[in-house]
Short mmCIF file of C-alpha atoms in Angstrom, two decimals:
data_model
loop_
_atom_site.label_atom_id
_atom_site.label_comp_id
_atom_site.label_asym_id
_atom_site.label_seq_id
_atom_site.Cartn_x
_atom_site.Cartn_y
_atom_site.Cartn_z
CA GLY A 294 142.07 100.56 176.13
CA SER A 295 141.95 97.84 178.68
CA LEU A 296 140.65 97.78 182.24
CA THR A 297 144.19 97.42 183.59
CA TYR A 298 147.73 97.80 182.30
CA VAL A 299 150.97 96.43 183.68
CA PRO A 300 153.79 98.97 184.02
CA GLY A 301 156.72 97.70 181.95
CA GLN A 302 154.43 96.26 179.25
CA ASN A 303 152.85 97.73 176.12
CA ALA A 304 149.47 99.42 176.32
CA THR A 305 147.29 99.41 173.19
CA TYR A 306 144.42 101.76 172.43
CA THR A 307 141.91 101.42 169.59
CA ILE A 308 140.46 104.73 168.41
CA GLU A 309 137.53 104.94 166.02
CA VAL A 310 136.59 108.20 164.32
CA ARG A 311 133.28 108.19 162.44
CA THR A 312 130.64 110.45 160.98
CA THR A 313 126.99 109.99 161.77
CA GLY A 314 125.59 112.86 159.75
CA PRO A 315 124.38 112.96 156.17
CA ASN A 316 127.60 114.49 154.83
CA GLY A 317 131.21 113.41 154.73
CA ILE A 318 134.02 115.57 155.98
CA TRP A 319 137.68 115.75 154.99
CA GLY A 320 140.52 117.32 156.94
CA ILE A 321 139.40 116.19 160.40
CA GLU A 322 142.33 116.65 162.79
CA VAL A 323 142.89 113.71 165.14
CA THR A 324 145.13 114.24 168.19
CA ASP A 325 146.11 111.80 170.92
CA ARG A 326 149.01 112.93 173.07
CA LEU A 327 149.61 110.09 175.50
CA PRO A 328 149.86 111.16 179.14
CA GLU A 329 152.96 110.89 181.32
CA GLY A 330 153.95 107.35 182.18
CA PHE A 331 154.63 106.19 178.64
CA ILE A 332 158.18 105.84 177.32
CA GLU A 333 158.58 108.52 174.67
CA GLY A 334 160.39 106.57 171.94
CA SER A 335 157.99 103.61 172.14
CA LYS A 336 154.84 105.25 170.76
CA VAL A 337 153.68 103.82 167.41
CA TRP A 338 150.33 104.10 165.66
CA ALA A 339 148.58 102.97 162.50
CA CYS A 340 145.46 104.18 160.69
CA GLU A 341 143.08 101.93 158.78
CA ALA A 342 140.50 103.59 156.56
CA ALA A 343 137.16 101.94 155.81
CA ALA A 344 135.81 102.11 152.25
CA GLY A 345 135.77 105.70 151.00
CA SER A 346 137.67 107.07 154.02
CA THR A 347 141.24 108.36 153.95
CA CYS A 348 144.13 108.58 156.40
CA GLY A 349 146.46 111.57 156.14
CA GLN A 350 149.21 109.21 157.31
CA THR A 351 148.83 105.44 157.59
CA ARG A 352 151.59 105.02 160.20
CA GLY A 353 153.50 107.16 162.63
CA THR A 354 155.65 107.31 165.73
CA GLY A 355 155.28 109.58 168.74
CA ASP A 356 152.02 111.32 169.55
CA LEU A 357 149.13 110.71 167.18
CA VAL A 358 148.57 113.94 165.23
CA THR A 359 147.15 113.55 161.73
CA THR A 360 144.12 114.26 159.57
CA VAL A 361 141.46 111.98 158.13
CA GLY A 362 138.65 112.18 155.59
CA ILE A 363 135.43 110.33 156.22
CA PRO A 364 132.34 110.02 153.99
CA SER A 365 128.81 109.98 155.42
CA GLN A 366 128.44 107.05 157.84
CA GLY A 367 132.13 106.21 157.30
CA ARG A 368 134.97 105.60 159.75
CA VAL A 369 138.70 105.25 160.30
CA THR A 370 140.30 103.17 163.04
CA PHE A 371 143.61 103.86 164.73
CA SER A 372 145.70 101.44 166.74
CA LEU A 373 148.07 103.19 169.17
CA THR A 374 150.66 101.20 171.15
CA ALA A 375 153.23 102.45 173.67
CA LEU A 376 155.39 101.02 176.42
CA MET A 377 154.27 101.92 179.93
CA SER A 378 157.16 103.03 182.15
CA PRO A 379 158.02 100.27 184.70
CA GLY A 380 157.74 102.80 187.55
CA SER A 381 154.23 104.03 186.70
CA VAL A 382 151.58 103.72 189.42
CA GLY A 383 147.94 104.65 189.94
CA THR A 384 145.61 105.30 187.03
CA VAL A 385 146.39 106.39 183.49
CA THR A 386 143.85 108.39 181.48
CA ASN A 387 144.27 108.72 177.73
CA THR A 388 142.23 111.28 175.79
CA VAL A 389 141.79 111.62 172.03
CA VAL A 390 140.40 114.80 170.47
CA ILE A 391 139.10 115.47 166.96
CA ALA A 392 138.49 118.86 165.34
CA ALA A 393 136.58 119.73 162.20
CA PRO A 394 138.55 121.66 159.59
CA PRO A 395 138.05 125.42 159.23
CA GLY A 396 134.77 126.25 157.51
CA ALA A 397 133.13 122.93 158.35
CA THR A 398 130.04 122.80 160.53
CA ASP A 399 130.07 120.27 163.37
CA THR A 400 126.49 119.76 164.55
CA ASN A 401 127.55 117.92 167.73
CA ALA A 402 130.88 119.10 169.16
CA SER A 403 130.15 117.33 172.47
CA ASN A 404 131.36 114.01 171.00
CA ASN A 405 134.69 115.34 169.73
CA SER A 406 136.73 113.85 172.53
CA ALA A 407 136.85 110.53 174.34
CA SER A 408 138.85 109.35 177.34
CA ASP A 409 139.81 105.96 178.67
CA SER A 410 141.00 105.47 182.26
CA ASP A 411 142.84 102.32 183.25
CA GLN A 412 144.18 101.06 186.56
CA LEU A 413 147.89 100.29 186.58
CA THR A 414 148.66 96.91 188.10
CA PRO A 415 152.39 96.50 188.70
CA ILE A 416 153.78 92.97 188.53
CA ALA A 417 157.01 92.41 190.42
CA ASP A 418 158.77 89.08 190.90
CA LEU A 419 161.14 89.43 193.83
CA GLU A 420 163.87 86.86 194.30
CA VAL A 421 166.06 86.73 197.41
CA GLU A 422 169.28 84.82 197.87
CA ILE A 423 171.45 84.57 200.96
CA THR A 424 174.99 83.23 201.02
CA ARG A 425 177.48 82.91 203.87
CA GLY A 426 180.87 84.47 203.42
CA THR A 427 183.92 82.32 203.05
CA GLY A 428 185.77 80.73 205.89
CA GLU A 429 184.94 78.53 208.78
CA VAL A 430 182.16 79.37 211.23
CA VAL A 431 183.71 79.76 214.67
CA PRO A 432 181.47 80.30 217.72
CA GLY A 433 181.89 83.80 219.12
CA LEU A 434 183.29 85.28 215.90
CA VAL A 435 181.52 87.40 213.27
CA VAL A 436 179.97 85.56 210.34
CA ASP A 437 179.31 87.52 207.16
CA TYR A 438 176.22 86.92 205.05
CA LEU A 439 175.45 88.44 201.68
CA ILE A 440 171.78 89.01 200.85
CA ASN A 441 170.88 89.74 197.22
CA VAL A 442 167.39 90.86 196.20
CA ARG A 443 166.46 90.99 192.52
CA ASN A 444 163.28 92.00 190.75
CA LEU A 445 162.66 89.64 187.84
CA GLY A 446 159.27 91.25 187.09
CA GLN A 447 158.30 93.80 184.46
CA SER A 448 157.36 96.57 186.88
CA ASP A 449 159.46 98.43 189.41
CA ALA A 450 159.23 97.14 192.99
CA SER A 451 159.35 99.49 195.95
CA GLY A 452 158.16 99.50 199.53
CA PHE A 453 158.81 95.82 200.10
CA ASN A 454 160.12 94.48 203.41
CA LEU A 455 163.05 92.12 203.82
CA ALA A 456 163.57 90.23 207.04
CA SER A 457 166.37 87.81 207.79
CA THR A 458 166.49 85.67 210.90
CA VAL A 459 169.93 84.90 212.26
CA PRO A 460 170.22 81.25 213.36
#
């Protein structure tokens, strides 16, 4: 991941699965179900296998759920990209989990998950425009003004204050 993400923009995670033991293992299940805050139809991922390794699927959409095969000291690398909802705030934590296939011995299950937490940094670009209604300004009579506020930024904007001084 990154240290920060901007709501309304893509977030990209790089996931590496590797073996450190003397034996290879095939049928490792890899699962990364992105947390809330990501737009469901925007999730895409790709798997790249190093020499001797295999990807059960080389590409996919939605949550990352596939299997891999990795020889001793081998690895596979996933790239996972998804669009962060423009209204997301706070921190997002993404967790990937791997599981050895049935019958395989995993000598160190404590390293079978990894998490990445990133601060969300919204970027809004507020624009305000004021126009006077039609007609002549006559002292003592009501004058209409129209105030338009637009957000040209990628993230939702809320909690802002608007003040207008009447001349």
